[in-house]
Tab-separated table of C-alpha atoms in Angstrom:
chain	number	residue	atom	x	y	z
A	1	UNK	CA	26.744	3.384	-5.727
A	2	UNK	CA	27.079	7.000	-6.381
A	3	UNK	CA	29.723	8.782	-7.541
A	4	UNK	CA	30.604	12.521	-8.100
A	5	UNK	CA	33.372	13.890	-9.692
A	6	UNK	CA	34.305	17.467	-10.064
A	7	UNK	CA	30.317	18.557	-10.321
A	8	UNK	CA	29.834	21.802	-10.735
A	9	UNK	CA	26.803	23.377	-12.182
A	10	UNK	CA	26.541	27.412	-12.869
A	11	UNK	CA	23.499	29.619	-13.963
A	12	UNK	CA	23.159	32.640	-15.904
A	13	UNK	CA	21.174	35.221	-14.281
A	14	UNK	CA	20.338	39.208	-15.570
A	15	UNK	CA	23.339	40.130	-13.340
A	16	UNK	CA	26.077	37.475	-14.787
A	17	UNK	CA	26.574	33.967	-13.510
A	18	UNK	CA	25.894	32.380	-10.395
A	19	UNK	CA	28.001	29.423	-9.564
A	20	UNK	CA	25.420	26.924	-7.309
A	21	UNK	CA	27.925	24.090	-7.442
A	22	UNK	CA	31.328	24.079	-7.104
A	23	UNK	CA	33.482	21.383	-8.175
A	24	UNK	CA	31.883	18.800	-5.890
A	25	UNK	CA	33.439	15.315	-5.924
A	26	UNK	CA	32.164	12.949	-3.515
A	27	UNK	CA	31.203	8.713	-3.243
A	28	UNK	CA	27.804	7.542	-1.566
A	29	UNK	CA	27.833	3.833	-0.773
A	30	UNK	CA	25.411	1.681	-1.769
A	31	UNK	CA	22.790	1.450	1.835
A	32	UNK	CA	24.217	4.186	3.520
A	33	UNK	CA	21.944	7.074	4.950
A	34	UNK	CA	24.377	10.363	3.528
A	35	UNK	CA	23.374	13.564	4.761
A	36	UNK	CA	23.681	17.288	2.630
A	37	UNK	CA	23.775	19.662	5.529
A	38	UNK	CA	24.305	23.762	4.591
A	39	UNK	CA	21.976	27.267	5.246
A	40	UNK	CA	20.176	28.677	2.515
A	41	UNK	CA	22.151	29.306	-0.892
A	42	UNK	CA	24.288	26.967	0.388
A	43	UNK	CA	24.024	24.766	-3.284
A	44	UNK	CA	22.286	21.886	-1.744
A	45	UNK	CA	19.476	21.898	-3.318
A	46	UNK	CA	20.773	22.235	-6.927
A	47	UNK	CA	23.176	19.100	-5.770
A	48	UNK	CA	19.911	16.986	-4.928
A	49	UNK	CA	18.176	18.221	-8.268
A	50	UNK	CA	21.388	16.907	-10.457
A	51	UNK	CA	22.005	13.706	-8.747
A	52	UNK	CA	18.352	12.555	-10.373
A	53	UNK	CA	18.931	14.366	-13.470
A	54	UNK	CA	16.400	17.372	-13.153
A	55	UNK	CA	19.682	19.997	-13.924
A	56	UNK	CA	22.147	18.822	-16.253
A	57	UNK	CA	26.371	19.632	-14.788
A	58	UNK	CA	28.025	23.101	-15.602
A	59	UNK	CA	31.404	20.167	-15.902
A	60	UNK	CA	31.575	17.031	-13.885
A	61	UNK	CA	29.767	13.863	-13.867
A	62	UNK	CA	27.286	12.356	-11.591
A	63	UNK	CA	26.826	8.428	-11.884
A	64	UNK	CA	24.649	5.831	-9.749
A	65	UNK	CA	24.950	2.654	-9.970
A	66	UNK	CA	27.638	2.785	-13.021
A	67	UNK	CA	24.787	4.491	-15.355
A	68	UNK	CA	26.023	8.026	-16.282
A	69	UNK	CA	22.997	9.978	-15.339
A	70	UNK	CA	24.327	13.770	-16.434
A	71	UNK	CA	25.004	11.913	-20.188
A	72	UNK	CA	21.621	10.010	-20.093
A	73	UNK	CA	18.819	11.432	-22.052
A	74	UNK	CA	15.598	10.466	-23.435
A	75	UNK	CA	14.194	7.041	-22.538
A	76	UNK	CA	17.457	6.115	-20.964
A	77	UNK	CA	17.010	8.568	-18.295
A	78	UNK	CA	13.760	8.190	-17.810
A	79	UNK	CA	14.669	4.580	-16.762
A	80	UNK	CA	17.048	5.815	-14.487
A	81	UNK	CA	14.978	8.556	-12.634
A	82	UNK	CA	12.783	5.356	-11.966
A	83	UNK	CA	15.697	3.901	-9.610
A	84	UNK	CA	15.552	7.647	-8.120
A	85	UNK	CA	12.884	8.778	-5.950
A	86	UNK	CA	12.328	11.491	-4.117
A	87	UNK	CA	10.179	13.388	-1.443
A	88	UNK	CA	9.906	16.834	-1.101
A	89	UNK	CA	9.256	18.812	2.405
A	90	UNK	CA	5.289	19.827	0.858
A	91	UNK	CA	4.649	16.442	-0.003
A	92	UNK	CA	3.494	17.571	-3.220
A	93	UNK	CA	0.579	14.817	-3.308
A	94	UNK	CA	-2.434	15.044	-5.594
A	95	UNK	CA	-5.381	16.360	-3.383
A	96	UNK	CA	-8.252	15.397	-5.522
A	97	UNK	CA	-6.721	11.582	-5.107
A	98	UNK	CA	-6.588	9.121	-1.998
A	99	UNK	CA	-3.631	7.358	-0.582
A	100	UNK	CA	-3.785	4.466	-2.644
A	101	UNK	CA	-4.634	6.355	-5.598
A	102	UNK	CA	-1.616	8.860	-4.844
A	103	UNK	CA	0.668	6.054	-3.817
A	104	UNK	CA	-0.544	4.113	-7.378
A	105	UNK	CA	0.148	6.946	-9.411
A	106	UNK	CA	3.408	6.352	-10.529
A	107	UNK	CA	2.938	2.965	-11.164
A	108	UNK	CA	-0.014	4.008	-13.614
A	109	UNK	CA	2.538	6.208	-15.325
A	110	UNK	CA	4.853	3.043	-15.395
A	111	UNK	CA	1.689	0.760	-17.445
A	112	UNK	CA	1.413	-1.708	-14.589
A	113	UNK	CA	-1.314	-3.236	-14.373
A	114	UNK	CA	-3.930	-2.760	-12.201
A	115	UNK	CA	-3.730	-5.697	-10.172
A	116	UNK	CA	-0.330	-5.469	-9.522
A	117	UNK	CA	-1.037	-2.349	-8.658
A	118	UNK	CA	-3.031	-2.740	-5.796
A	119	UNK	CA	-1.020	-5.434	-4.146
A	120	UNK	CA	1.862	-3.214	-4.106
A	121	UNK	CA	-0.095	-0.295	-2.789
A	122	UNK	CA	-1.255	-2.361	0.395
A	123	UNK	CA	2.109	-3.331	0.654
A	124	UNK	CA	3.348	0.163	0.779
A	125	UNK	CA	0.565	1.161	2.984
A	126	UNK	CA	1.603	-1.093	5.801
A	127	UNK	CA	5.068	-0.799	5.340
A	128	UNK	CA	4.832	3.407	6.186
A	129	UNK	CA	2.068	2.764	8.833
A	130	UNK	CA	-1.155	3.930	7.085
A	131	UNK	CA	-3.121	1.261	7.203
A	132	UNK	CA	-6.934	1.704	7.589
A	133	UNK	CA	-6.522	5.516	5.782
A	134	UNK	CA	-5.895	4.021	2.283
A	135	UNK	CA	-9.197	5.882	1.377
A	136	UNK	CA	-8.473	9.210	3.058
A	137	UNK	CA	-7.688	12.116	0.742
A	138	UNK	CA	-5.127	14.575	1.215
A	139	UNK	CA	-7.107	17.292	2.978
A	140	UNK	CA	-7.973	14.116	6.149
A	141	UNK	CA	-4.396	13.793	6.477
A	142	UNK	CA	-2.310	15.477	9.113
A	143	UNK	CA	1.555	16.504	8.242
A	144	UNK	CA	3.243	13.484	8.989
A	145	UNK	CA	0.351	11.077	7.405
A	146	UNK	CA	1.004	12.908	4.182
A	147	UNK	CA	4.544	12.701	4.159
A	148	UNK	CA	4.341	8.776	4.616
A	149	UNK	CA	1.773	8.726	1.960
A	150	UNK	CA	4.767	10.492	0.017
A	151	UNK	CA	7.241	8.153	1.071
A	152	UNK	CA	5.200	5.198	-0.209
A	153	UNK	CA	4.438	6.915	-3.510
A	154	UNK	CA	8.321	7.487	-3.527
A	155	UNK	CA	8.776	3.789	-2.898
A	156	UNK	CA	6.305	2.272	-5.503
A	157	UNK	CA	8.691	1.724	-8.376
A	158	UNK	CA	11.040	-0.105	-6.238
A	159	UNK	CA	13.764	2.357	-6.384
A	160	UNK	CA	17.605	1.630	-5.659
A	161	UNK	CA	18.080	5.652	-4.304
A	162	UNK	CA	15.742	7.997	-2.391
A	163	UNK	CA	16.459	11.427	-2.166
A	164	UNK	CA	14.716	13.556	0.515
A	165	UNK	CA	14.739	17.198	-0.271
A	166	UNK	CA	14.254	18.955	3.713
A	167	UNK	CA	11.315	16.409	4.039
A	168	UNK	CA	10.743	17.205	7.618
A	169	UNK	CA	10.911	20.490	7.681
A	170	UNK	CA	7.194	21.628	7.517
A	171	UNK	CA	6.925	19.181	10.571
A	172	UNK	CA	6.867	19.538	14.707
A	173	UNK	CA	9.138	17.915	16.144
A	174	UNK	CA	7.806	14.582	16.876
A	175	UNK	CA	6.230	14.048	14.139
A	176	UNK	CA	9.917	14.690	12.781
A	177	UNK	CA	11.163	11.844	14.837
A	178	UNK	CA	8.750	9.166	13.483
A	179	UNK	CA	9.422	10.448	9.730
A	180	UNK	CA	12.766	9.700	10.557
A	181	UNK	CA	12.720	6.677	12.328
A	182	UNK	CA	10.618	5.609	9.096
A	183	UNK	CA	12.993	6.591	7.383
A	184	UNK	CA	15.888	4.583	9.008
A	185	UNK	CA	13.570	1.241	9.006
A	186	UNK	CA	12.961	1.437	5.247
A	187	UNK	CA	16.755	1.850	5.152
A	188	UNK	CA	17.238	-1.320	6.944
A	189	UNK	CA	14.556	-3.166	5.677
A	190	UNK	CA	15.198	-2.588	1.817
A	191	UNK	CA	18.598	-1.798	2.014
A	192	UNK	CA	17.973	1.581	0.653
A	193	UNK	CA	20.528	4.363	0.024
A	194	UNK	CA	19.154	7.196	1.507
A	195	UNK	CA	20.513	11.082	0.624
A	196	UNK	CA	18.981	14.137	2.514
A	197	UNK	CA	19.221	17.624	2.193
A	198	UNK	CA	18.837	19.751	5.359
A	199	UNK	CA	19.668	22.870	7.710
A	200	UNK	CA	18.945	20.712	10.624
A	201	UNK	CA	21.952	19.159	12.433
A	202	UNK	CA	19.089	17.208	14.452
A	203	UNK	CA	17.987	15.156	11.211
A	204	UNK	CA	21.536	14.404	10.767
A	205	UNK	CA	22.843	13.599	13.872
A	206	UNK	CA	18.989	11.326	14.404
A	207	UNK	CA	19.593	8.761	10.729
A	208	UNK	CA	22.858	9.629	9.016
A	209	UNK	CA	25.600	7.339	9.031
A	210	UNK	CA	27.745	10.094	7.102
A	211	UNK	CA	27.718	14.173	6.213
A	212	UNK	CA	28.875	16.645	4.013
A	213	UNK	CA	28.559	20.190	5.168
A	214	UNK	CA	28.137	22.579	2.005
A	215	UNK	CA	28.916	26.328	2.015
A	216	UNK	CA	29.159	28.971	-1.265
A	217	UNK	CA	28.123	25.756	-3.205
A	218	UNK	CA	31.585	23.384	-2.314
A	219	UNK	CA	31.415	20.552	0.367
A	220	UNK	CA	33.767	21.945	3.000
A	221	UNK	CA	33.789	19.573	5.391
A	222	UNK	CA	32.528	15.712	4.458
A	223	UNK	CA	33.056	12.739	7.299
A	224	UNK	CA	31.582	10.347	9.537
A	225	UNK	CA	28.623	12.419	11.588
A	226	UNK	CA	30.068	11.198	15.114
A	227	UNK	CA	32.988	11.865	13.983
A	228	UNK	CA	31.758	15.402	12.940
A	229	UNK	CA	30.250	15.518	16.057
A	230	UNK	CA	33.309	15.005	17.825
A	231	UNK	CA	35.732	17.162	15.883
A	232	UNK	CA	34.235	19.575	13.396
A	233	UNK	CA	37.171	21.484	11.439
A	234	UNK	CA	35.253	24.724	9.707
A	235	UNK	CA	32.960	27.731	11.545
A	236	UNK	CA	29.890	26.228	9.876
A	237	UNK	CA	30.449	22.828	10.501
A	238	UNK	CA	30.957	24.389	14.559
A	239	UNK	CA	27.862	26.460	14.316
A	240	UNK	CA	25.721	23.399	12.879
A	241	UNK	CA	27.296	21.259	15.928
A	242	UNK	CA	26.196	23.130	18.741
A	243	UNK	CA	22.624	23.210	17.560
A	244	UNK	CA	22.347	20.091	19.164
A	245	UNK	CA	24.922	20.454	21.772
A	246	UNK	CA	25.242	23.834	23.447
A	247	UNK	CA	22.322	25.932	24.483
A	248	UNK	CA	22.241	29.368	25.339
A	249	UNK	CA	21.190	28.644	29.165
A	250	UNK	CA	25.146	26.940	29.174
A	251	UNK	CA	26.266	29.857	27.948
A	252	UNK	CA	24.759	31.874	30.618
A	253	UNK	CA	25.473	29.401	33.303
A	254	UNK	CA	29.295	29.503	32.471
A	255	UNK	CA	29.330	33.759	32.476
A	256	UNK	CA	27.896	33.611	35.816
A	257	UNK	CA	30.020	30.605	37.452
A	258	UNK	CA	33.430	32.871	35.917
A	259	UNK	CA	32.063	35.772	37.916
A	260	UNK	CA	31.006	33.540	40.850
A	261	UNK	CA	34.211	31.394	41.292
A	262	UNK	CA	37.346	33.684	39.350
A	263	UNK	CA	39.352	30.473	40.883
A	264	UNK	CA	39.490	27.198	39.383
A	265	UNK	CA	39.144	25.968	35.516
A	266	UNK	CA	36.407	25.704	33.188
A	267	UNK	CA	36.720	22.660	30.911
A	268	UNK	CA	34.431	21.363	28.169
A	269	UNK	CA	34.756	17.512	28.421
A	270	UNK	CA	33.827	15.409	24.761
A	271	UNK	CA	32.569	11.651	25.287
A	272	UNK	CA	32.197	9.359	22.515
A	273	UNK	CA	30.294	5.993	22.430
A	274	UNK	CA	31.125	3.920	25.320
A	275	UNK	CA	32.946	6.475	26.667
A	276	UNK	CA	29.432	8.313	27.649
A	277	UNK	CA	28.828	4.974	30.443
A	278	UNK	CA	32.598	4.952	32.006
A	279	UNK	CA	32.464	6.817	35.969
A	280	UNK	CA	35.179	8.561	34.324
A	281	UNK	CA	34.741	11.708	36.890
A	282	UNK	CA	34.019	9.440	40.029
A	283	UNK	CA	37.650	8.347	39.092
A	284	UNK	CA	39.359	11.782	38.980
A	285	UNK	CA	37.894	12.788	42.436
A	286	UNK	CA	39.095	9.898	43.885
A	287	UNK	CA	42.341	9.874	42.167
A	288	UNK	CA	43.093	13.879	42.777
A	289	UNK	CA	41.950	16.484	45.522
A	290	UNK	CA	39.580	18.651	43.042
A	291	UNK	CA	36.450	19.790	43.575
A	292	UNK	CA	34.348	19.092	40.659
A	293	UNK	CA	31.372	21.595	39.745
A	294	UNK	CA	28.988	19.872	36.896
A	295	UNK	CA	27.713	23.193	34.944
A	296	UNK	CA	25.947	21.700	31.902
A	297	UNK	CA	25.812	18.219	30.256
A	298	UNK	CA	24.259	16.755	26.927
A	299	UNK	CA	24.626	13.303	25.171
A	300	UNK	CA	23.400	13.301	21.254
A	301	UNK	CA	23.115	9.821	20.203
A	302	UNK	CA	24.162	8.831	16.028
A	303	UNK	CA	23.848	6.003	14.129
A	304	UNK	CA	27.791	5.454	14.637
A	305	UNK	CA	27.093	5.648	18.838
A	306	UNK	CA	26.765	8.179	21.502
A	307	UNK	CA	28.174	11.730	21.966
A	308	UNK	CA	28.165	13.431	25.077
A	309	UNK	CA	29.499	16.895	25.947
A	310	UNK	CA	30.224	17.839	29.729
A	311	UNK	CA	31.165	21.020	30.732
A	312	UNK	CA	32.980	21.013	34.662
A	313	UNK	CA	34.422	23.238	37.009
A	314	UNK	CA	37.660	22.275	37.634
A	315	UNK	CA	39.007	23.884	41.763
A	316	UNK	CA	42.562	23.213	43.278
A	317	UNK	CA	46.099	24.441	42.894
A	318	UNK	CA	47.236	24.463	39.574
A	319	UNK	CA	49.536	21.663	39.332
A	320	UNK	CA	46.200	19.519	41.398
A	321	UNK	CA	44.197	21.142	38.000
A	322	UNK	CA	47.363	20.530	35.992
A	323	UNK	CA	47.541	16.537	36.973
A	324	UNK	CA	43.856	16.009	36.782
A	325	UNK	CA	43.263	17.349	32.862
A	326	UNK	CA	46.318	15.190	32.152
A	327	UNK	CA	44.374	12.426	33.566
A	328	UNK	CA	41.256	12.964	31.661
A	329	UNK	CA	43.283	13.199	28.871
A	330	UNK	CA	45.005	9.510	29.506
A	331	UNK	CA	41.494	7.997	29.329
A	332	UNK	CA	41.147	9.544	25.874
A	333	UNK	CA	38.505	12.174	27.346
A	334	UNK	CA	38.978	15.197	24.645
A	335	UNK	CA	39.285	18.134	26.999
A	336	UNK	CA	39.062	22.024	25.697
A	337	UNK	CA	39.975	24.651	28.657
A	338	UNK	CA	37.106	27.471	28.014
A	339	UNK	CA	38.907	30.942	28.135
């Protein structure tokens, strides 16, 4: 559906060149939900803006749905941006227009006419929950009304690809939640490839079905997000995991239980789908004489399944400790003894 090879895009500034992109080859399938995550100047952006053509590649190629959209030009790529859409996190809607006449906008640019028009536009309007405010302008809207209104204008040329450039990120977060869960029933629905640019491990771990993790413009770390979850390889890819799974109360907790109880083992326990429902500790107290002290717990649920994270105190003689990791470790429970 999408492909990038070798992508790489550089600008000149007054102080010399500023590589943004940096030799990024990756696939998207067609349906899938891909997630961009990285901090600021991390190249994600610029990524987002070449996939629908708004920057033009350094070197490399980007191509959806076998069109070469980096070669296009003209009226070719205009065609192609058409199969492209994309919301932005400041909606960027036209205040002195209502929801249907935002929503219809593009399809006036596209010389449809206007009774097609308006059927589509009521279709839209149910379809991201705003019906009844089709008259409402801009200013009547709250946050997350005006980002569906810009979902629905994103939708109204029937598009193969939506891009969503940190569109919840001007939003609390519940009104993030319903954005996204919008945003995974269009998926479904339509059979819409989704890609989304973020600093929020919670938007990807919520609707992604797969990540890449940029940093210094190059994808360092691309997989399945529970996987990602599970096992993340680089610093960043760590520090954007425990966003969601540690909080600085554990951390606290487990500096006061070391100086409460110098005896015993501290061990961070990793459960992954079907996993999180097994009595897997009601088994090891049964099976060993430990004493088992529950210090913080979490379960994060993807599109792939659940992940939890348990962290235990571990008390008994070492080889009772010894026997009872090696058990946890037999029911493929991924254990990590916390110095």
């Amino acid at each position: 559906m999408i492909e990038l090879k070798e992508l790489s895009k550089v600008f000149d500034t007054g102080k010399g060149s500023l590589k943004a992109v940096d030799d990024v080859s990756l696939s998207i399938s067609s349906g899938e939900i891909f997630g961009i995550i990285g901090y600021s100047g991390a190249g994600k952006s610029t990524l987002i803006r070449l996939l629908n053509g708004l920057e033009k590649p350094t070197s490399g190629s980007v191509t959806i749905s076998g069109q070469n959209i980096s070669a296009s030009k003209g009226q070719d790529l205009r065609k192609a941006r058409q199969k492209v859409s994309m919301i932005f996190q400041h909606f960027n809607l036209l205040w002195s227009r209502t929801v249907k006449e935002n929503i219809e906008f593009p399809l006036e640019i596209a010389g449809v006419p206007k009774s097609k028009r308006n059927a589509r536009v009521l279709e839209l309007v149910e379809l991201v929950g705003l019906a009844g405010r089709e008259n409402a302008y801009p200013s009547q809207l709250s946050g997350g009304q005006k980002q569906r209104v810009g979902i629905a204008r994103a939708l109204a040329n029937d598009p193969e690809v939506l891009l969503c450039d940190e569109a919840t990120s001007a939003l609390d977060p519940q009104t993030t939640d319903s954005i996204l869960e919008l945003l995974v029933d269009i998926n479904k629905r339509l059979g819409l490839t989704i890609v989304l640019i973020t600093h929020e491990m919670h938007v990807i771990r919520k609707i992604c079905h797969r990540v890449a993790v940029m940093e210094g413009g190059r994808v360092v770390e691309l997989g399945d997000v529970l996987t990602v979850f599970q096992a993340p390889q680089q610093e960043i890819t760590k520090r954007f995991v425990a966003q969601v799974t540690d909080t600085e109360d554990s951390n606290e907790t487990i500096k006061h239980l070391r100086e409460l109880y110098p005896t015993g083992e501290l061990v961070k326990l990793i459960f992954v789908g079907d996993q999180t429902e097994q009595p897997i500790l009601t088994k090891l107290i049964r099976k060993y004489p430990v004493d088992i002290n529950i210090v913080h717990g979490n379960i994060s649920h993807t599109q792939r399944g659940a992940y939890g994270t348990l962290i235990i105190q571990i008390k008994g003689t070492q080889p009772e400790i010894a026997q009872a990791l090696a058990f946890l470790n037999e029911e493929s429970i991924q254990t990590e003894v916390m110095a």
